[in-house]
PDB file of C-alpha atoms in Angstrom:
ATOM      1  CA  MET A   1     -10.269  -3.223   4.428  1.00  0.00           C
ATOM      2  CA  THR A   2      -7.123  -1.943   2.254  1.00  0.00           C
ATOM      3  CA  VAL A   3      -5.118  -5.094   2.958  1.00  0.00           C
ATOM      4  CA  ALA A   4      -8.052  -7.025   2.746  1.00  0.00           C
ATOM      5  CA  LEU A   5      -8.432  -5.414  -0.879  1.00  0.00           C
ATOM      6  CA  ALA A   6      -4.821  -6.356  -1.748  1.00  0.00           C
ATOM      7  CA  ALA A   7      -5.112  -9.889  -0.337  1.00  0.00           C
ATOM      8  CA  ALA A   8      -8.205 -10.400  -2.687  1.00  0.00           C
ATOM      9  CA  TRP A   9      -6.184  -9.452  -5.408  1.00  0.00           C
ATOM     10  CA  ALA A  10      -3.452 -11.885  -4.709  1.00  0.00           C
ATOM     11  CA  VAL A  11      -5.834 -14.740  -3.977  1.00  0.00           C
ATOM     12  CA  PHE A  12      -7.547 -14.055  -7.709  1.00  0.00           C
ATOM     13  CA  GLY A  13      -4.116 -13.795  -9.197  1.00  0.00           C
ATOM     14  CA  ILE A  14      -3.284 -17.342  -7.714  1.00  0.00           C
ATOM     15  CA  LEU A  15      -6.696 -18.837  -8.401  1.00  0.00           C
ATOM     16  CA  SER A  16      -6.605 -17.515 -12.055  1.00  0.00           C
ATOM     17  CA  GLY A  17      -4.209 -20.213 -13.128  1.00  0.00           C
ATOM     18  CA  TRP A  18      -2.175 -17.741 -15.368  1.00  0.00           C
ATOM     19  CA  PRO A  19       1.398 -17.541 -14.462  1.00  0.00           C
ATOM     20  CA  GLU A  20       1.074 -13.591 -14.810  1.00  0.00           C
ATOM     21  CA  GLY A  21      -1.502 -13.734 -12.187  1.00  0.00           C
ATOM     22  CA  ARG A  22       0.564 -16.006  -9.582  1.00  0.00           C
ATOM     23  CA  TRP A  23       3.752 -13.676 -10.145  1.00  0.00           C
ATOM     24  CA  GLY A  24       1.146 -10.581  -9.701  1.00  0.00           C
ATOM     25  CA  ALA A  25       0.437 -12.452  -6.356  1.00  0.00           C
ATOM     26  CA  ILE A  26       3.931 -12.790  -5.340  1.00  0.00           C
ATOM     27  CA  LEU A  27       4.543  -9.179  -5.913  1.00  0.00           C
ATOM     28  CA  VAL A  28       1.196  -7.858  -4.118  1.00  0.00           C
ATOM     29  CA  ALA A  29       2.111  -9.951  -1.113  1.00  0.00           C
ATOM     30  CA  ALA A  30       5.383  -8.667  -0.660  1.00  0.00           C
ATOM     31  CA  ASN A  31       3.698  -4.936  -0.901  1.00  0.00           C
ATOM     32  CA  ILE A  32       1.572  -5.866   1.909  1.00  0.00           C
ATOM     33  CA  ALA A  33       4.359  -6.579   3.730  1.00  0.00           C
ATOM     34  CA  ILE A  34       6.005  -3.236   2.845  1.00  0.00           C
ATOM     35  CA  ALA A  35       2.773  -1.168   3.249  1.00  0.00           C
ATOM     36  CA  SER A  36       1.175  -2.785   6.130  1.00  0.00           C
ATOM     37  CA  PRO A  37       3.797  -1.291   8.695  1.00  0.00           C
ATOM     38  CA  LEU A  38       3.224   2.244   7.270  1.00  0.00           C
ATOM     39  CA  LEU A  39      -0.579   1.999   7.540  1.00  0.00           C
ATOM     40  CA  VAL A  40      -0.367   0.919  11.424  1.00  0.00           C
ATOM     41  CA  LEU A  41       2.023   3.897  11.827  1.00  0.00           C
ATOM     42  CA  GLY A  42      -0.149   6.145   9.933  1.00  0.00           C
ATOM     43  CA  THR A  43      -2.980   5.297  12.193  1.00  0.00           C
ATOM     44  CA  ARG A  44      -1.198   5.701  15.574  1.00  0.00           C
ATOM     45  CA  SER A  45      -1.327   9.008  17.288  1.00  0.00           C
ATOM     46  CA  THR A  46       1.226   8.006  19.644  1.00  0.00           C
ATOM     47  CA  THR A  47       4.062   7.712  17.375  1.00  0.00           C
ATOM     48  CA  GLY A  48       5.236  11.373  18.463  1.00  0.00           C
ATOM     49  CA  LEU A  49       5.691  12.065  14.612  1.00  0.00           C
ATOM     50  CA  PRO A  50       4.488  15.325  12.896  1.00  0.00           C
ATOM     51  CA  GLU A  51       0.839  15.071  11.765  1.00  0.00           C
ATOM     52  CA  ALA A  52       2.283  15.541   8.047  1.00  0.00           C
ATOM     53  CA  VAL A  53       4.308  12.445   8.159  1.00  0.00           C
ATOM     54  CA  VAL A  54       1.552  10.396  10.107  1.00  0.00           C
ATOM     55  CA  ARG A  55      -0.904  11.348   7.080  1.00  0.00           C
ATOM     56  CA  LEU A  56       2.022  10.801   4.385  1.00  0.00           C
ATOM     57  CA  ALA A  57       2.365   7.078   6.093  1.00  0.00           C
ATOM     58  CA  ARG A  58      -1.160   6.206   6.264  1.00  0.00           C
ATOM     59  CA  TYR A  59      -2.545   7.821   2.445  1.00  0.00           C
ATOM     60  CA  GLY A  60       0.874   6.423   1.106  1.00  0.00           C
ATOM     61  CA  ALA A  61       0.524   2.985   2.227  1.00  0.00           C
ATOM     62  CA  ALA A  62      -3.338   3.069   1.224  1.00  0.00           C
ATOM     63  CA  ALA A  63      -2.396   4.165  -2.427  1.00  0.00           C
ATOM     64  CA  SER A  64       0.058   1.312  -2.426  1.00  0.00           C
ATOM     65  CA  LEU A  65      -2.409  -1.182  -1.565  1.00  0.00           C
ATOM     66  CA  LEU A  66      -4.734   0.101  -3.965  1.00  0.00           C
ATOM     67  CA  GLY A  67      -2.343  -0.355  -6.505  1.00  0.00           C
ATOM     68  CA  LEU A  68      -1.692   3.112  -7.644  1.00  0.00           C
ATOM     69  CA  PRO A  69       1.533   3.927  -9.406  1.00  0.00           C
ATOM     70  CA  PRO A  70       4.528   5.050  -8.798  1.00  0.00           C
ATOM     71  CA  LEU A  71       4.242   2.579  -5.580  1.00  0.00           C
ATOM     72  CA  GLY A  72       5.009  -0.796  -4.859  1.00  0.00           C
ATOM     73  CA  GLY A  73       1.745  -2.436  -5.233  1.00  0.00           C
ATOM     74  CA  PHE A  74       1.311  -0.954  -9.331  1.00  0.00           C
ATOM     75  CA  PRO A  75       3.331  -3.932 -11.004  1.00  0.00           C
ATOM     76  CA  GLY A  76       1.759  -7.026  -9.091  1.00  0.00           C
ATOM     77  CA  MET A  77      -1.764  -5.289  -9.814  1.00  0.00           C
ATOM     78  CA  VAL A  78      -1.138  -4.566 -13.441  1.00  0.00           C
ATOM     79  CA  LEU A  79      -0.107  -8.764 -13.670  1.00  0.00           C
ATOM     80  CA  ILE A  80      -3.188  -9.668 -12.021  1.00  0.00           C
ATOM     81  CA  ALA A  81      -5.481  -7.277 -14.010  1.00  0.00           C
ATOM     82  CA  GLY A  82      -3.611  -9.072 -17.356  1.00  0.00           C
ATOM     83  CA  ALA A  83      -4.844 -12.462 -15.755  1.00  0.00           C
ATOM     84  CA  GLY A  84      -8.324 -10.910 -14.841  1.00  0.00           C
ATOM     85  CA  ALA A  85      -8.686  -9.723 -18.551  1.00  0.00           C
ATOM     86  CA  SER A  86      -7.573 -12.900 -19.881  1.00  0.00           C
ATOM     87  CA  LEU A  87     -10.192 -14.860 -18.187  1.00  0.00           C
ATOM     88  CA  GLY A  88     -12.862 -12.529 -19.004  1.00  0.00           C
ATOM     89  CA  GLY A  89     -13.970  -8.807 -18.364  1.00  0.00           C
ATOM     90  CA  LEU A  90     -16.394  -9.596 -15.772  1.00  0.00           C
ATOM     91  CA  TRP A  91     -13.490 -10.859 -13.111  1.00  0.00           C
ATOM     92  CA  LEU A  92     -11.387  -7.560 -14.038  1.00  0.00           C
ATOM     93  CA  ALA A  93     -14.517  -5.553 -13.542  1.00  0.00           C
ATOM     94  CA  GLY A  94     -15.471  -6.568 -10.252  1.00  0.00           C
ATOM     95  CA  LEU A  95     -11.662  -6.373  -9.246  1.00  0.00           C
ATOM     96  CA  VAL A  96     -11.521  -2.996 -10.314  1.00  0.00           C
ATOM     97  CA  LEU A  97     -15.014  -2.044  -8.803  1.00  0.00           C
ATOM     98  CA  GLY A  98     -13.765  -3.315  -5.337  1.00  0.00           C
ATOM     99  CA  SER A  99     -10.791  -1.044  -5.670  1.00  0.00           C
ATOM    100  CA  ALA A 100     -12.417   1.857  -6.579  1.00  0.00           C
ATOM    101  CA  LEU A 101     -15.233   1.727  -3.844  1.00  0.00           C
ATOM    102  CA  VAL A 102     -12.237   1.133  -1.472  1.00  0.00           C
ATOM    103  CA  GLY A 103     -10.379   4.129  -2.766  1.00  0.00           C
ATOM    104  CA  ALA A 104     -13.717   6.138  -2.535  1.00  0.00           C
ATOM    105  CA  SER A 105     -13.941   5.255   0.959  1.00  0.00           C
ATOM    106  CA  TRP A 106     -10.244   6.776   1.726  1.00  0.00           C
ATOM    107  CA  LEU A 107     -11.192   9.938  -0.074  1.00  0.00           C
ATOM    108  CA  ALA A 108     -14.537  10.091   1.740  1.00  0.00           C
ATOM    109  CA  ALA A 109     -12.546   9.850   5.140  1.00  0.00           C
ATOM    110  CA  GLY A 110     -10.489  12.928   4.207  1.00  0.00           C
ATOM    111  CA  GLY A 111      -7.988  12.488   6.862  1.00  0.00           C
ATOM    112  CA  ARG A 112     -10.305  11.958   9.568  1.00  0.00           C
ATOM    113  CA  GLY A 113      -9.071   9.710  12.532  1.00  0.00           C
ATOM    114  CA  PRO A 114      -6.627   9.804  15.564  1.00  0.00           C
ATOM    115  CA  LEU A 115      -4.246  11.945  13.716  1.00  0.00           C
ATOM    116  CA  ARG A 116      -3.682  14.370  16.505  1.00  0.00           C
ATOM    117  CA  PRO A 117      -0.315  13.446  18.313  1.00  0.00           C
ATOM    118  CA  GLU A 118      -0.133  14.921  21.822  1.00  0.00           C
ATOM    119  CA  PRO A 119       1.938  17.893  21.832  1.00  0.00           C
ATOM    120  CA  THR A 120       5.790  17.208  22.320  1.00  0.00           C
ATOM    121  CA  VAL A 121       8.996  18.896  22.317  1.00  0.00           C
ATOM    122  CA  TRP A 122      10.257  19.038  18.642  1.00  0.00           C
ATOM    123  CA  ARG A 123      13.356  16.768  19.596  1.00  0.00           C
ATOM    124  CA  ALA A 124      11.339  14.153  21.004  1.00  0.00           C
ATOM    125  CA  ARG A 125       9.148  13.646  17.623  1.00  0.00           C
ATOM    126  CA  PHE A 126      12.482  12.241  16.100  1.00  0.00           C
ATOM    127  CA  ALA A 127      13.868  10.584  19.253  1.00  0.00           C
ATOM    128  CA  GLY A 128      12.756   7.059  18.447  1.00  0.00           C
ATOM    129  CA  PRO A 129      13.300   4.889  15.274  1.00  0.00           C
ATOM    130  CA  THR A 130       9.765   5.817  14.378  1.00  0.00           C
ATOM    131  CA  LEU A 131      10.727   8.107  11.831  1.00  0.00           C
ATOM    132  CA  LEU A 132      13.352   5.997  10.451  1.00  0.00           C
ATOM    133  CA  ILE A 133      10.910   3.359   9.957  1.00  0.00           C
ATOM    134  CA  VAL A 134       8.496   5.333   8.057  1.00  0.00           C
ATOM    135  CA  LEU A 135      10.909   6.757   5.811  1.00  0.00           C
ATOM    136  CA  LEU A 136      12.703   3.443   4.968  1.00  0.00           C
ATOM    137  CA  LEU A 137       9.327   1.829   4.239  1.00  0.00           C
ATOM    138  CA  ALA A 138       8.361   4.887   2.048  1.00  0.00           C
ATOM    139  CA  ALA A 139      11.563   4.534   0.401  1.00  0.00           C
ATOM    140  CA  ALA A 140      11.002   0.507  -0.203  1.00  0.00           C
ATOM    141  CA  GLN A 141       7.642   1.710  -2.024  1.00  0.00           C
ATOM    142  CA  VAL A 142       9.431   3.498  -4.468  1.00  0.00           C
ATOM    143  CA  ALA A 143      11.937   0.876  -4.737  1.00  0.00           C
ATOM    144  CA  TRP A 144       9.704  -2.042  -4.934  1.00  0.00           C
ATOM    145  CA  PHE A 145       7.807  -0.138  -7.938  1.00  0.00           C
ATOM    146  CA  PHE A 146      11.157  -0.327  -9.830  1.00  0.00           C
ATOM    147  CA  LEU A 147      12.525  -3.534  -8.767  1.00  0.00           C
ATOM    148  CA  ALA A 148       9.182  -5.611  -8.894  1.00  0.00           C
ATOM    149  CA  PRO A 149       9.512  -5.879 -13.024  1.00  0.00           C
ATOM    150  CA  ILE A 150      13.045  -7.318 -12.723  1.00  0.00           C
ATOM    151  CA  VAL A 151      12.127  -9.638  -9.760  1.00  0.00           C
ATOM    152  CA  GLY A 152       8.478 -10.530 -11.189  1.00  0.00           C
ATOM    153  CA  THR A 153       9.687 -11.525 -14.797  1.00  0.00           C
ATOM    154  CA  PRO A 154       8.675 -15.322 -15.136  1.00  0.00           C
TER     155      PRO A 154
END
């Protein structure tokens, strides 16, 4: 649902006809590529990672896909919101309402889901590349927040 919302923002940015909307769509698409693996890792209970890391991956990816600062989705969403405001408040209101509803569903979920990994030895939790992937993608989210204005300048 969250990836679909980000994709809807990107499609709107492309179809808006405004250069800011197109640049925002490119930034949102790049953010989807960064955040989606985090979201998948955050919904898997078989990763062997500590529950706190799994929860951080899930909610961090969701926040980024919702366009919350200081994560990678924010700059693209701002550009697309500017294009939506240029086309009239109704379009922008629809985008913001959709984001608010998806955000409310994340808050209502309250951490429920397959978050209980099987009990493992401490070393086994950090044995695979999974933790490294989570940490690198989380760092990429923050880096994308700062790089997006440079990359997305028309």
